[in-house]
């Protein structure tokens, strides 16, 4: 073979193109009849260049770098793509046409106690331990206790606030459990104006709860105080009512009352009844213009009251003597 450097010619021996051992790869491709190898037979990388610059490198360890020949020293990548300083917002794009799901899949085949499969996005100042968001699933034998148990899925971040929501003002954030059909498995939603619905798809208040029975249960409630408020329900809407605004007699008595305007009784023609131990002791009936007492029921009450009074007097007398 004659080879020229532009000024001189030399004779060089080289195998002719073909599919036998030692045959070179030629421009336009080779007509081969069996699978042929391309690469190195020694411990050296294979760099790929265009326009006199390296664009891709396949290392001797089998790692592929596109846009870089430098791999992470601690956790070397099997495939790394470095777009460098670029005007493109796309580093990697995958697309296809199929009447089924088209996926980007990562699967950890380890059944170890700490195994999981994760997709991670890291901030410019992030690392393996901070400033990242993680979507993943634990392996079948994961027992690390981190982010659930075996085969549990998770989504979390390490860094600052974690935001989740919809970017369209008229759309809702929907939560489902028990299945993938929204019509059957929707449990809660936050609509476009911020109303929260539990058991309803049309929340009309900041919090709307709907159930066939017992829609709300509260535990761990604290004892009330005189400054507390009372919650009332009208057509399902909960309202706050100050205790001080309630016209009622307290179990321990009332203060600031007026003899002319505060009383115990009825404002209509219904009889007023007082009971002790579910037995009627006093009956006030305006229609009959009388006040009746059931002495058989009232006398034991009076006797007990007298006994309590005598016991109190006896206690006070003993205290005075001492």
Coordinates of C-alpha atoms in Angstrom, one line a residue:
X1 CA 0.0 0.0 0.0
X2 CA 1.3 3.5 -0.9
X3 CA 0.9 6.1 1.8
X4 CA 1.7 9.8 1.2
X5 CA 2.3 12.6 3.7
X6 CA 1.7 15.2 1.0
X7 CA 5.3 15.5 0.1
X8 CA 6.7 12.0 0.0
X9 CA 5.5 8.5 -0.6
X10 CA 6.3 5.3 1.3
X11 CA 5.3 1.7 0.9
X12 CA 3.3 0.3 3.8
X13 CA 2.1 -3.3 4.2
X14 CA -1.5 -3.7 5.6
X15 CA -4.1 -6.4 5.4
X16 CA -6.8 -5.9 2.8
X17 CA -10.4 -5.3 4.1
X18 CA -12.3 -8.4 4.8
X19 CA -13.7 -10.4 7.7
X20 CA -10.6 -12.4 8.7
X21 CA -8.4 -11.8 11.7
X22 CA -6.3 -8.6 11.3
X23 CA -8.6 -7.1 8.8
X24 CA -9.2 -3.3 9.4
X25 CA -12.5 -1.6 9.7
X26 CA -13.0 0.6 6.6
X27 CA -15.0 3.8 5.9
X28 CA -18.4 2.9 4.8
X29 CA -18.4 -0.4 6.8
X30 CA -17.2 -3.9 6.3
X31 CA -19.0 -6.8 4.7
X32 CA -18.7 -9.4 7.5
X33 CA -20.2 -12.9 7.7
X34 CA -19.8 -13.3 11.5
X35 CA -19.6 -11.1 14.6
X36 CA -16.3 -9.1 14.6
X37 CA -14.7 -7.2 17.5
X38 CA -13.7 -3.6 17.5
X39 CA -11.5 -2.3 20.3
X40 CA -8.2 -3.1 22.1
X41 CA -6.6 -6.3 23.1
X42 CA -4.4 -4.6 25.7
X43 CA -5.2 -2.6 28.9
X44 CA -5.9 0.7 27.1
X45 CA -9.1 2.8 26.6
X46 CA -10.8 3.3 23.3
X47 CA -11.3 7.1 22.7
X48 CA -13.7 8.3 19.9
X49 CA -12.8 11.7 18.3
X50 CA -14.5 14.1 15.9
X51 CA -12.9 17.3 14.5
X52 CA -9.7 16.4 16.3
X53 CA -11.4 16.4 19.8
X54 CA -12.4 13.5 22.0
X55 CA -16.2 13.1 22.3
X56 CA -16.6 9.7 23.9
X57 CA -14.4 7.1 25.7
X58 CA -14.8 3.5 26.4
X59 CA -12.4 2.6 29.2
X60 CA -10.4 -0.6 29.6
X61 CA -12.7 -1.3 32.6
X62 CA -15.8 -1.2 30.4
X63 CA -17.1 2.3 31.5
X64 CA -18.5 4.6 28.9
X65 CA -18.0 8.4 29.2
X66 CA -19.7 10.8 26.8
X67 CA -18.4 14.4 27.0
X68 CA -15.9 13.4 29.7
X69 CA -13.2 10.9 30.4
X70 CA -13.2 11.5 34.1
X71 CA -15.3 9.1 36.4
X72 CA -16.2 9.4 40.0
X73 CA -13.2 8.1 42.0
X74 CA -15.3 6.6 44.9
X75 CA -18.4 5.5 42.9
X76 CA -17.2 5.2 39.2
X77 CA -20.2 5.3 36.8
X78 CA -20.9 2.6 34.3
X79 CA -22.2 5.4 32.0
X80 CA -21.7 9.1 32.4
X81 CA -22.9 11.9 30.2
X82 CA -21.4 15.4 30.7
X83 CA -23.1 18.1 28.5
X84 CA -20.6 20.7 29.8
X85 CA -21.5 24.3 29.2
X86 CA -24.4 24.1 26.8
X87 CA -27.4 26.0 25.5
X88 CA -29.4 22.8 25.4
X89 CA -31.7 21.9 28.3
X90 CA -31.5 18.3 27.4
X91 CA -28.7 16.1 28.5
X92 CA -30.4 12.8 27.8
X93 CA -33.7 12.2 25.9
X94 CA -35.4 8.8 25.4
X95 CA -38.4 8.5 23.1
X96 CA -40.4 5.9 21.2
X97 CA -43.8 5.0 19.9
X98 CA -45.7 2.1 21.6
X99 CA -49.3 1.5 22.6
X100 CA -48.2 0.6 26.1
X101 CA -46.1 2.2 28.8
X102 CA -42.7 3.4 27.8
X103 CA -40.4 3.4 30.7
X104 CA -37.0 4.4 32.1
X105 CA -36.2 1.5 34.4
X106 CA -33.6 1.0 37.0
X107 CA -33.5 -2.4 38.9
X108 CA -31.2 -3.4 41.7
X109 CA -31.0 -7.2 41.4
X110 CA -29.4 -7.5 44.9
X111 CA -31.6 -9.1 47.6
X112 CA -29.4 -7.7 50.4
X113 CA -30.6 -6.2 53.6
X114 CA -29.9 -2.6 52.5
X115 CA -30.7 -3.0 48.8
X116 CA -32.9 -0.5 47.0
X117 CA -33.4 1.0 43.5
X118 CA -33.4 4.8 43.4
X119 CA -33.7 7.8 41.0
X120 CA -31.9 10.8 42.5
X121 CA -31.7 14.5 41.5
X122 CA -28.9 16.4 43.1
X123 CA -28.4 20.2 43.5
X124 CA -25.2 21.9 42.3
X125 CA -24.0 21.9 46.0
X126 CA -25.4 18.4 46.7
X127 CA -23.7 15.1 47.5
X128 CA -24.5 11.6 48.5
X129 CA -25.7 12.8 51.9
X130 CA -27.3 16.3 51.4
X131 CA -29.3 18.5 49.0
X132 CA -31.0 15.8 46.9
X133 CA -34.4 14.4 46.2
X134 CA -34.9 10.6 46.1
X135 CA -37.6 8.4 44.5
X136 CA -37.1 4.7 45.2
X137 CA -38.2 1.3 46.2
X138 CA -36.7 -1.1 48.8
X139 CA -35.5 -4.5 47.8
X140 CA -37.4 -7.7 48.6
X141 CA -35.2 -8.4 51.7
X142 CA -34.5 -4.8 52.8
X143 CA -34.5 -4.7 56.6
X144 CA -32.5 -1.5 57.2
X145 CA -35.4 0.3 58.7
X146 CA -34.7 3.3 56.5
X147 CA -37.8 4.5 54.5
X148 CA -40.0 1.6 55.3
X149 CA -39.7 -2.1 55.0
X150 CA -39.2 -4.6 52.1
X151 CA -40.7 -3.6 48.8
X152 CA -41.9 -0.2 50.3
X153 CA -41.7 2.8 47.9
X154 CA -40.7 6.3 49.0
X155 CA -40.2 9.9 47.9
X156 CA -38.3 12.2 50.1
X157 CA -35.6 15.0 50.1
X158 CA -32.6 15.9 52.2
X159 CA -32.1 19.6 52.1
X160 CA -34.6 22.4 52.3
X161 CA -38.4 22.5 51.9
X162 CA -40.1 19.7 49.9
X163 CA -42.8 21.1 47.6
X164 CA -45.4 19.1 45.8
X165 CA -48.4 20.3 43.9
X166 CA -50.0 21.3 40.6
X167 CA -48.9 24.2 38.4
X168 CA -52.4 24.9 37.0
X169 CA -54.7 27.1 39.0
X170 CA -57.8 25.1 38.2
X171 CA -56.4 21.6 38.9
X172 CA -56.4 19.5 42.1
X173 CA -53.8 17.5 43.9
X174 CA -55.4 14.1 44.4
X175 CA -54.5 11.3 46.8
X176 CA -55.6 7.7 46.3
X177 CA -55.2 4.5 48.2
X178 CA -56.3 0.9 47.6
X179 CA -56.2 0.9 43.8
X180 CA -55.4 2.8 40.7
X181 CA -58.9 3.8 39.6
X182 CA -59.5 7.4 40.6
X183 CA -63.3 7.0 40.6
X184 CA -63.1 4.2 43.2
X185 CA -59.9 5.0 45.2
X186 CA -59.7 8.8 45.6
X187 CA -59.5 9.5 49.3
X188 CA -58.5 13.2 49.6
X189 CA -57.9 16.2 47.3
X190 CA -56.7 19.8 47.6
X191 CA -58.4 21.8 44.8
X192 CA -57.1 24.7 42.8
X193 CA -58.3 27.3 45.4
X194 CA -56.9 25.5 48.4
X195 CA -60.0 23.7 49.7
X196 CA -59.3 20.3 51.2
X197 CA -61.8 17.5 50.6
X198 CA -61.8 14.1 52.5
X199 CA -64.4 11.7 51.1
X200 CA -65.6 14.4 48.6
X201 CA -64.4 15.5 45.2
X202 CA -66.1 19.0 45.5
X203 CA -64.9 20.6 48.7
X204 CA -66.8 23.8 49.3
X205 CA -64.9 24.9 52.5
X206 CA -61.3 25.0 53.6
X207 CA -61.9 21.5 55.0
X208 CA -64.8 19.4 53.9
X209 CA -65.2 15.9 55.3
X210 CA -67.9 13.5 54.1
X211 CA -68.7 10.0 55.3
X212 CA -71.7 7.8 55.6
X213 CA -71.3 7.9 59.4
X214 CA -68.9 9.3 62.0
X215 CA -66.9 11.6 59.7
X216 CA -64.7 13.0 62.5
X217 CA -63.1 11.6 65.6
X218 CA -60.8 13.5 67.9
X219 CA -58.7 11.9 70.7
X220 CA -56.4 13.4 73.3
X221 CA -58.7 16.4 73.9
X222 CA -57.8 18.7 76.8
X223 CA -60.1 19.9 79.6
X224 CA -62.0 23.0 78.8
X225 CA -61.7 26.5 80.3
X226 CA -64.2 29.3 80.8
X227 CA -62.4 31.2 78.0
X228 CA -63.0 28.3 75.5
X229 CA -65.4 28.4 72.6
X230 CA -68.2 26.0 71.7
X231 CA -68.4 24.5 68.2
X232 CA -71.9 24.3 66.6
X233 CA -73.0 22.5 63.5
X234 CA -75.5 23.9 61.0
X235 CA -76.1 21.9 57.8
X236 CA -72.7 20.4 58.2
X237 CA -70.9 23.7 58.6
X238 CA -68.9 24.1 61.9
X239 CA -69.1 27.4 63.6
X240 CA -67.4 28.8 66.8
X241 CA -69.5 30.2 69.6
X242 CA -68.0 31.9 72.6
X243 CA -69.1 30.4 75.9
X244 CA -69.6 33.9 77.3
X245 CA -72.2 34.5 74.6
X246 CA -74.2 31.4 75.5
X247 CA -77.3 32.1 77.7
X248 CA -77.1 29.2 80.0
X249 CA -76.7 28.3 83.7
X250 CA -73.3 26.9 84.5
X251 CA -73.0 23.7 86.7
X252 CA -71.0 25.7 89.2
X253 CA -73.2 28.8 89.0
X254 CA -73.3 32.1 87.1
X255 CA -72.0 35.5 87.9
X256 CA -73.1 39.0 86.8
X257 CA -76.8 38.0 86.5
X258 CA -79.8 40.2 86.7
X259 CA -82.9 39.2 88.7
X260 CA -85.1 41.0 86.2
X261 CA -83.7 39.4 83.1
X262 CA -82.0 36.2 84.1
X263 CA -84.2 33.3 85.1
X264 CA -84.6 29.5 84.9
X265 CA -87.7 28.5 82.9
X266 CA -89.5 28.5 79.6
X267 CA -90.5 31.3 77.3
X268 CA -93.4 29.5 75.7
X269 CA -96.5 27.7 76.9
X270 CA -94.6 24.5 77.6
X271 CA -94.6 23.2 81.2
X272 CA -91.3 23.6 83.1
X273 CA -90.1 20.3 84.7
X274 CA -87.3 19.6 87.2
X275 CA -86.1 16.1 87.7
X276 CA -83.7 14.3 90.1
X277 CA -82.4 10.9 89.2
X278 CA -84.8 10.9 86.2
X279 CA -87.8 11.4 88.6
X280 CA -89.9 14.6 88.4
X281 CA -89.8 16.6 91.5
X282 CA -91.1 20.1 90.3
X283 CA -93.6 20.9 87.6
X284 CA -94.5 24.5 86.6
X285 CA -97.5 24.6 84.3
X286 CA -98.4 28.1 83.0
X287 CA -101.6 26.8 81.4
X288 CA -102.9 25.7 84.8
X289 CA -101.4 28.5 86.7
X290 CA -99.9 26.3 89.4
X291 CA -96.6 24.9 90.6
X292 CA -96.6 21.3 91.6
X293 CA -94.1 19.3 93.6
X294 CA -93.7 15.6 93.9
X295 CA -93.0 15.4 97.6
X296 CA -92.4 11.6 97.5
X297 CA -89.4 12.3 95.2
X298 CA -88.4 15.7 96.7
X299 CA -88.3 14.6 100.4
X300 CA -85.4 12.2 99.9
X301 CA -83.5 14.9 98.1
X302 CA -84.1 17.4 100.9
X303 CA -83.1 14.8 103.6
X304 CA -79.9 14.1 101.8
X305 CA -79.2 17.8 101.5
X306 CA -79.8 18.2 105.3
X307 CA -77.5 15.3 106.0
X308 CA -74.8 16.8 103.9
X309 CA -75.3 20.2 105.6
X310 CA -75.1 18.6 109.1
X311 CA -71.9 16.7 108.1
X312 CA -70.4 19.9 106.9
X313 CA -71.3 21.7 110.2
X314 CA -69.9 18.8 112.2
X315 CA -66.6 19.0 110.3
X316 CA -66.4 22.8 110.9
X317 CA -67.1 22.4 114.6
X318 CA -64.3 19.8 114.9
X319 CA -62.0 22.1 113.1
X320 CA -62.8 25.0 115.5
X321 CA -62.2 22.7 118.5
X322 CA -58.8 21.8 117.2

